[in-house]
């Protein structure tokens, strides 16, 4: 995990060094635009007032270029006065202590910024994963039991169609139909809570929360349960064909006892063990577009804006946290196999 995380940070840090338009250039560009606008206003005042006393644009400091000392102080403030390699090791040293610094442009620590945006992304990731599992496991089992039937064929067609629809397109469709677009106004158009959320009772707050997340969670889930459903079906089909199932049937056990007493646990191994990875996949994958469509301010939009604005503390801080979280979840996924099936272990064995 340690060299993987270090490699992730090193590769992205190296790539950023070749991307034009860093934070210094962003600030200088903003100052230049502000100065140009001031010059145009001043020039317009001279034309309107004649010789009424307004100074011309050429007298403004911004029109002559910024002082070199100012630019050097700016570079020192952002830490760009050091060589790239020194900056990288300094950054990683701070990150080991979970010191991610402050945003360049928001005057708030990266940790506070991530905590502020976390509820939206957790909502989309957690509820979408739970909903996908609640649909996929029963549906996959039913498809395995009735393999080749009309039900199996029909649901396979529906799953493929749902998987083929991009989540953002389905989100727009849901908004048009159910959020006051052209048909019904059943669900809110944007946000995670109502404006009067704090004044509501506990039950009303839960209902308001579920009311707001219904459409975005549905939009994220629509394409995620297809793979899981087919995985569940194929896993059960593989187990049903094994010798121990034939032996259990030969002993006179009922189909229910064979299926739920023997097949279920072995078939669910790969499905249950993949839950942490599925959550992380939804948590990181489909959030940006859904957040934009439903006006949700989460981690997806935060990371996108940090990349556009060259807000490096936010960009690298979130990358480090997400990379570390992804590696930890992968470890949990591996360890989950041993919990589901004690026959699996990761101890070293002699040849």
Coordinates of C-alpha atoms in Angstrom, one line a residue:
X1 CA 0.0 0.0 0.0
X2 CA 2.8 2.4 0.9
X3 CA 4.7 2.3 -2.4
X4 CA 1.4 2.3 -4.4
X5 CA 0.2 5.5 -2.6
X6 CA 3.6 7.1 -3.0
X7 CA 3.5 6.2 -6.7
X8 CA 0.1 7.7 -7.2
X9 CA 1.2 11.0 -5.6
X10 CA 4.5 11.1 -7.4
X11 CA 3.0 10.5 -10.9
X12 CA 0.3 13.2 -10.4
X13 CA 2.7 15.7 -8.9
X14 CA 5.1 15.2 -11.9
X15 CA 2.2 15.6 -14.4
X16 CA 1.1 18.9 -12.7
X17 CA 4.6 20.3 -13.3
X18 CA 4.0 20.3 -17.0
X19 CA 0.4 21.7 -17.0
X20 CA 0.4 25.4 -17.9
X21 CA -1.5 27.9 -15.9
X22 CA -0.6 27.3 -12.2
X23 CA -2.0 29.2 -9.2
X24 CA 0.4 32.0 -9.7
X25 CA -0.6 32.5 -13.3
X26 CA -4.3 32.3 -12.2
X27 CA -3.8 35.1 -9.8
X28 CA -1.8 37.2 -12.2
X29 CA -4.4 36.7 -14.9
X30 CA -7.2 37.8 -12.5
X31 CA -5.2 40.9 -11.5
X32 CA -4.5 41.6 -15.2
X33 CA -8.2 41.3 -16.0
X34 CA -9.2 43.6 -13.1
X35 CA -6.6 46.1 -14.1
X36 CA -7.7 46.1 -17.7
X37 CA -11.3 46.6 -16.6
X38 CA -10.2 49.5 -14.4
X39 CA -8.3 51.0 -17.3
X40 CA -11.3 50.8 -19.6
X41 CA -13.4 52.5 -17.0
X42 CA -10.8 55.2 -16.5
X43 CA -10.4 55.7 -20.3
X44 CA -14.1 55.9 -20.7
X45 CA -14.3 58.6 -18.0
X46 CA -11.7 60.7 -19.8
X47 CA -13.6 60.5 -23.0
X48 CA -16.9 61.5 -21.4
X49 CA -15.5 64.2 -19.2
X50 CA -13.0 65.6 -21.7
X51 CA -10.3 67.2 -19.7
X52 CA -12.2 66.9 -16.5
X53 CA -9.3 65.4 -14.6
X54 CA -9.7 61.5 -15.0
X55 CA -6.4 59.8 -15.3
X56 CA -5.6 57.8 -18.4
X57 CA -5.2 54.0 -18.4
X58 CA -1.4 54.3 -19.0
X59 CA -1.0 55.9 -15.5
X60 CA -2.2 52.7 -13.7
X61 CA 0.4 50.4 -12.3
X62 CA -1.4 47.3 -13.7
X63 CA -1.0 48.6 -17.2
X64 CA 2.8 48.7 -16.8
X65 CA 3.1 45.1 -15.4
X66 CA 3.3 43.9 -11.8
X67 CA 6.5 44.5 -9.8
X68 CA 9.0 41.6 -9.8
X69 CA 9.2 41.7 -6.0
X70 CA 5.4 41.2 -5.8
X71 CA 5.6 38.1 -8.0
X72 CA 8.5 36.6 -6.0
X73 CA 6.6 37.2 -2.7
X74 CA 3.6 35.5 -4.3
X75 CA 5.8 32.5 -5.3
X76 CA 7.2 32.3 -1.8
X77 CA 3.7 32.5 -0.2
X78 CA 2.6 29.4 -2.3
X79 CA 5.9 27.6 -1.8
X80 CA 7.0 27.8 -5.5
X81 CA 10.3 29.3 -4.6
X82 CA 11.7 25.8 -3.8
X83 CA 12.7 23.1 -6.4
X84 CA 9.9 20.6 -7.3
X85 CA 11.6 17.6 -5.6
X86 CA 11.9 19.5 -2.4
X87 CA 8.3 20.6 -2.6
X88 CA 7.1 17.0 -3.2
X89 CA 9.0 15.6 -0.1
X90 CA 7.8 18.5 2.0
X91 CA 4.2 17.9 0.9
X92 CA 4.4 14.1 1.6
X93 CA 6.0 14.8 5.0
X94 CA 3.0 17.0 5.9
X95 CA 0.6 14.5 4.5
X96 CA 2.0 11.7 6.7
X97 CA 0.9 13.9 9.6
X98 CA -2.5 14.5 7.9
X99 CA -1.6 18.2 7.5
X100 CA -3.0 19.2 4.2
X101 CA -2.7 22.9 4.5
X102 CA -5.3 25.5 3.3
X103 CA -7.0 26.1 0.0
X104 CA -5.2 28.7 -2.1
X105 CA -8.4 30.6 -2.9
X106 CA -10.9 29.8 -0.1
X107 CA -9.0 30.5 3.1
X108 CA -10.2 27.3 4.7
X109 CA -8.3 24.1 5.6
X110 CA -8.5 21.2 3.2
X111 CA -9.8 18.9 5.9
X112 CA -12.6 21.3 6.8
X113 CA -13.4 21.6 3.1
X114 CA -13.6 17.9 2.6
X115 CA -15.7 17.4 5.7
X116 CA -18.1 20.1 4.5
X117 CA -18.6 18.3 1.2
X118 CA -18.5 14.7 2.4
X119 CA -22.3 14.3 3.3
X120 CA -23.3 14.6 -0.3
X121 CA -20.8 12.0 -1.6
X122 CA -21.5 9.6 1.2
X123 CA -25.2 9.9 0.5
X124 CA -24.8 9.1 -3.2
X125 CA -22.3 6.3 -2.6
X126 CA -23.8 4.5 0.4
X127 CA -27.5 4.6 -0.6
X128 CA -26.7 3.7 -4.2
X129 CA -24.6 0.7 -3.2
X130 CA -27.2 -0.5 -0.7
X131 CA -30.0 -0.1 -3.2
X132 CA -28.0 -1.9 -5.9
X133 CA -27.3 -4.8 -3.6
X134 CA -31.0 -5.0 -2.5
X135 CA -32.1 -5.2 -6.1
X136 CA -29.2 -7.3 -7.6
X137 CA -29.0 -10.2 -5.1
X138 CA -32.7 -11.2 -5.1
X139 CA -32.9 -10.6 -8.8
X140 CA -29.7 -12.5 -9.6
X141 CA -30.8 -15.5 -7.5
X142 CA -34.2 -15.5 -9.2
X143 CA -32.5 -15.4 -12.6
X144 CA -30.2 -18.3 -11.6
X145 CA -33.1 -20.5 -10.4
X146 CA -35.2 -19.8 -13.5
X147 CA -32.2 -19.8 -16.0
X148 CA -33.4 -19.7 -19.6
X149 CA -37.0 -18.9 -18.7
X150 CA -39.0 -15.9 -20.0
X151 CA -38.4 -14.1 -16.7
X152 CA -34.6 -14.6 -17.2
X153 CA -34.6 -13.4 -20.8
X154 CA -36.9 -10.4 -20.1
X155 CA -35.0 -9.2 -17.1
X156 CA -31.7 -9.6 -19.0
X157 CA -33.0 -7.3 -21.7
X158 CA -34.1 -4.7 -19.2
X159 CA -30.8 -4.9 -17.4
X160 CA -28.8 -4.3 -20.6
X161 CA -31.0 -1.4 -21.5
X162 CA -30.6 0.2 -18.1
X163 CA -26.8 -0.4 -18.2
X164 CA -26.6 1.3 -21.6
X165 CA -28.3 4.5 -20.5
X166 CA -25.7 7.0 -19.1
X167 CA -26.4 8.1 -15.6
X168 CA -26.5 11.8 -16.5
X169 CA -29.0 11.2 -19.3
X170 CA -31.2 9.2 -16.9
X171 CA -30.9 12.0 -14.3
X172 CA -32.1 14.6 -16.8
X173 CA -35.0 12.3 -17.7
X174 CA -36.0 11.9 -14.1
X175 CA -35.8 15.7 -13.7
X176 CA -38.0 16.3 -16.7
X177 CA -40.6 13.8 -15.7
X178 CA -40.7 14.0 -11.9
X179 CA -39.1 17.3 -10.8
X180 CA -41.3 19.9 -12.5
X181 CA -39.8 19.7 -16.0
X182 CA -42.7 18.9 -18.3
X183 CA -44.9 16.4 -16.5
X184 CA -45.0 16.0 -12.7
X185 CA -43.5 18.0 -9.8
X186 CA -43.2 15.3 -7.2
X187 CA -39.5 15.7 -6.1
X188 CA -37.3 18.8 -5.5
X189 CA -35.1 20.0 -8.3
X190 CA -31.9 20.6 -6.4
X191 CA -30.2 20.4 -3.0
X192 CA -30.0 17.8 -0.2
X193 CA -32.3 19.6 2.3
X194 CA -35.1 22.1 2.3
X195 CA -34.5 25.6 3.5
X196 CA -36.5 25.1 6.7
X197 CA -34.8 21.8 7.5
X198 CA -33.5 22.9 10.9
X199 CA -37.0 23.8 12.0
X200 CA -38.5 20.4 11.1
X201 CA -39.1 17.5 13.5
X202 CA -36.9 14.5 13.4
X203 CA -39.3 12.4 11.4
X204 CA -39.9 15.3 9.0
X205 CA -36.2 15.8 8.6
X206 CA -35.7 12.1 7.7
X207 CA -38.6 12.4 5.2
X208 CA -37.3 15.6 3.7
X209 CA -33.8 14.0 3.4
X210 CA -35.2 10.9 1.6
X211 CA -37.4 13.1 -0.6
X212 CA -34.4 15.1 -1.8
X213 CA -32.1 12.1 -2.4
X214 CA -34.6 9.9 -4.3
X215 CA -33.8 11.2 -7.8
X216 CA -30.0 11.5 -7.6
X217 CA -29.6 8.1 -5.9
X218 CA -31.9 6.5 -8.5
X219 CA -29.9 8.1 -11.3
X220 CA -26.6 6.8 -9.9
X221 CA -28.0 3.3 -9.2
X222 CA -29.6 2.6 -12.6
X223 CA -26.4 1.5 -14.2
X224 CA -24.6 0.0 -11.2
X225 CA -26.8 -3.0 -10.5
X226 CA -26.5 -4.6 -13.9
X227 CA -23.0 -6.0 -13.4
X228 CA -23.8 -7.1 -9.9
X229 CA -27.0 -8.9 -10.9
X230 CA -25.2 -10.9 -13.7
X231 CA -22.4 -11.6 -11.3
X232 CA -24.8 -13.0 -8.7
X233 CA -26.6 -15.1 -11.3
X234 CA -23.4 -16.6 -12.8
X235 CA -22.0 -17.2 -9.3
X236 CA -25.0 -19.2 -8.3
X237 CA -25.1 -21.1 -11.6
X238 CA -21.5 -22.1 -11.2
X239 CA -22.2 -23.5 -7.7
X240 CA -25.3 -25.3 -8.7
X241 CA -23.3 -27.4 -11.3
X242 CA -20.7 -28.5 -8.7
X243 CA -20.5 -32.1 -7.4
X244 CA -21.5 -31.4 -3.8
X245 CA -24.9 -30.1 -5.0
X246 CA -25.5 -33.3 -6.9
X247 CA -24.5 -35.3 -3.8
X248 CA -26.8 -33.3 -1.6
X249 CA -29.7 -33.8 -4.0
X250 CA -28.9 -37.6 -4.1
X251 CA -29.2 -37.7 -0.3
X252 CA -32.8 -36.6 -0.7
X253 CA -32.4 -33.0 0.6
X254 CA -35.1 -30.5 -0.5
X255 CA -34.2 -27.9 -3.1
X256 CA -34.6 -25.2 -0.5
X257 CA -32.2 -26.9 1.8
X258 CA -29.7 -27.6 -1.0
X259 CA -30.0 -24.0 -2.3
X260 CA -30.0 -22.0 0.9
X261 CA -28.0 -24.5 3.1
X262 CA -25.2 -25.2 0.7
X263 CA -25.2 -23.1 -2.4
X264 CA -26.0 -19.7 -1.0
X265 CA -23.0 -19.2 1.2
X266 CA -20.4 -20.3 -1.4
X267 CA -22.1 -18.3 -4.2
X268 CA -22.4 -15.2 -2.1
X269 CA -18.7 -15.2 -1.4
X270 CA -17.6 -13.0 -4.3
X271 CA -20.7 -10.8 -4.1
X272 CA -20.5 -10.0 -0.4
X273 CA -16.7 -9.6 -0.4
X274 CA -17.0 -7.0 -3.3
X275 CA -19.2 -4.7 -1.2
X276 CA -16.5 -2.3 0.0
X277 CA -15.0 -2.0 -3.5
X278 CA -18.5 -1.4 -5.0
X279 CA -19.1 1.4 -2.5
X280 CA -15.8 3.1 -3.3
X281 CA -16.5 2.7 -7.0
X282 CA -19.9 4.5 -6.7
X283 CA -18.5 6.9 -4.2
X284 CA -15.7 8.1 -6.6
X285 CA -17.1 7.3 -10.0
X286 CA -20.5 8.9 -10.8
X287 CA -20.7 11.8 -8.4
X288 CA -19.5 14.7 -10.5
X289 CA -22.1 14.8 -13.2
X290 CA -24.9 13.8 -10.9
X291 CA -23.9 16.6 -8.5
X292 CA -23.9 19.1 -11.3
X293 CA -27.3 18.0 -12.6
X294 CA -29.0 18.1 -9.2
X295 CA -27.0 21.1 -7.9
X296 CA -25.4 19.1 -5.1
X297 CA -22.1 20.5 -3.6
X298 CA -20.1 17.3 -3.0
X299 CA -16.6 16.0 -3.4
X300 CA -16.9 15.4 -7.1
X301 CA -17.5 19.1 -7.8
X302 CA -14.9 20.1 -5.2
X303 CA -12.2 18.0 -7.0
X304 CA -13.2 19.3 -10.4
X305 CA -13.1 22.9 -9.3
X306 CA -9.8 22.4 -7.6
X307 CA -8.3 21.0 -10.9
X308 CA -9.7 23.9 -12.9
X309 CA -8.6 26.6 -10.5
X310 CA -5.2 24.9 -9.9
X311 CA -5.9 24.8 -6.2
X312 CA -3.1 22.3 -5.5
X313 CA -3.6 21.8 -1.7
X314 CA -7.2 20.7 -2.3
X315 CA -6.3 18.7 -5.4
X316 CA -3.4 16.8 -3.8
X317 CA -5.0 16.6 -0.4
X318 CA -8.2 14.9 -1.7
X319 CA -6.1 12.7 -4.0
X320 CA -4.0 11.5 -1.0
X321 CA -7.1 10.8 1.1
X322 CA -9.0 9.1 -1.6
X323 CA -6.0 7.1 -2.7
X324 CA -5.4 6.0 0.9
X325 CA -9.1 5.2 1.4
X326 CA -9.2 3.2 -1.8
X327 CA -6.2 1.1 -0.7
X328 CA -7.6 0.5 2.8
X329 CA -10.9 -0.5 1.3
X330 CA -9.1 -2.9 -1.0
X331 CA -7.4 -4.5 2.0
X332 CA -10.8 -4.7 3.8
X333 CA -12.2 -6.4 0.6
X334 CA -9.4 -9.0 0.7
X335 CA -9.9 -9.7 4.4
X336 CA -13.7 -10.0 3.9
X337 CA -13.1 -13.1 1.9
X338 CA -11.6 -14.8 5.1
X339 CA -14.7 -13.8 7.1
X340 CA -17.1 -15.1 4.5
X341 CA -15.2 -18.3 3.9
X342 CA -12.7 -19.4 6.6
X343 CA -11.1 -21.8 4.1
X344 CA -9.4 -18.8 2.5
X345 CA -6.3 -17.3 4.2
X346 CA -3.3 -15.3 3.2
X347 CA -0.7 -17.0 5.2
X348 CA 2.6 -17.9 3.5
X349 CA 3.0 -21.6 2.7
X350 CA 6.1 -23.6 1.9
X351 CA 6.2 -25.2 -1.6

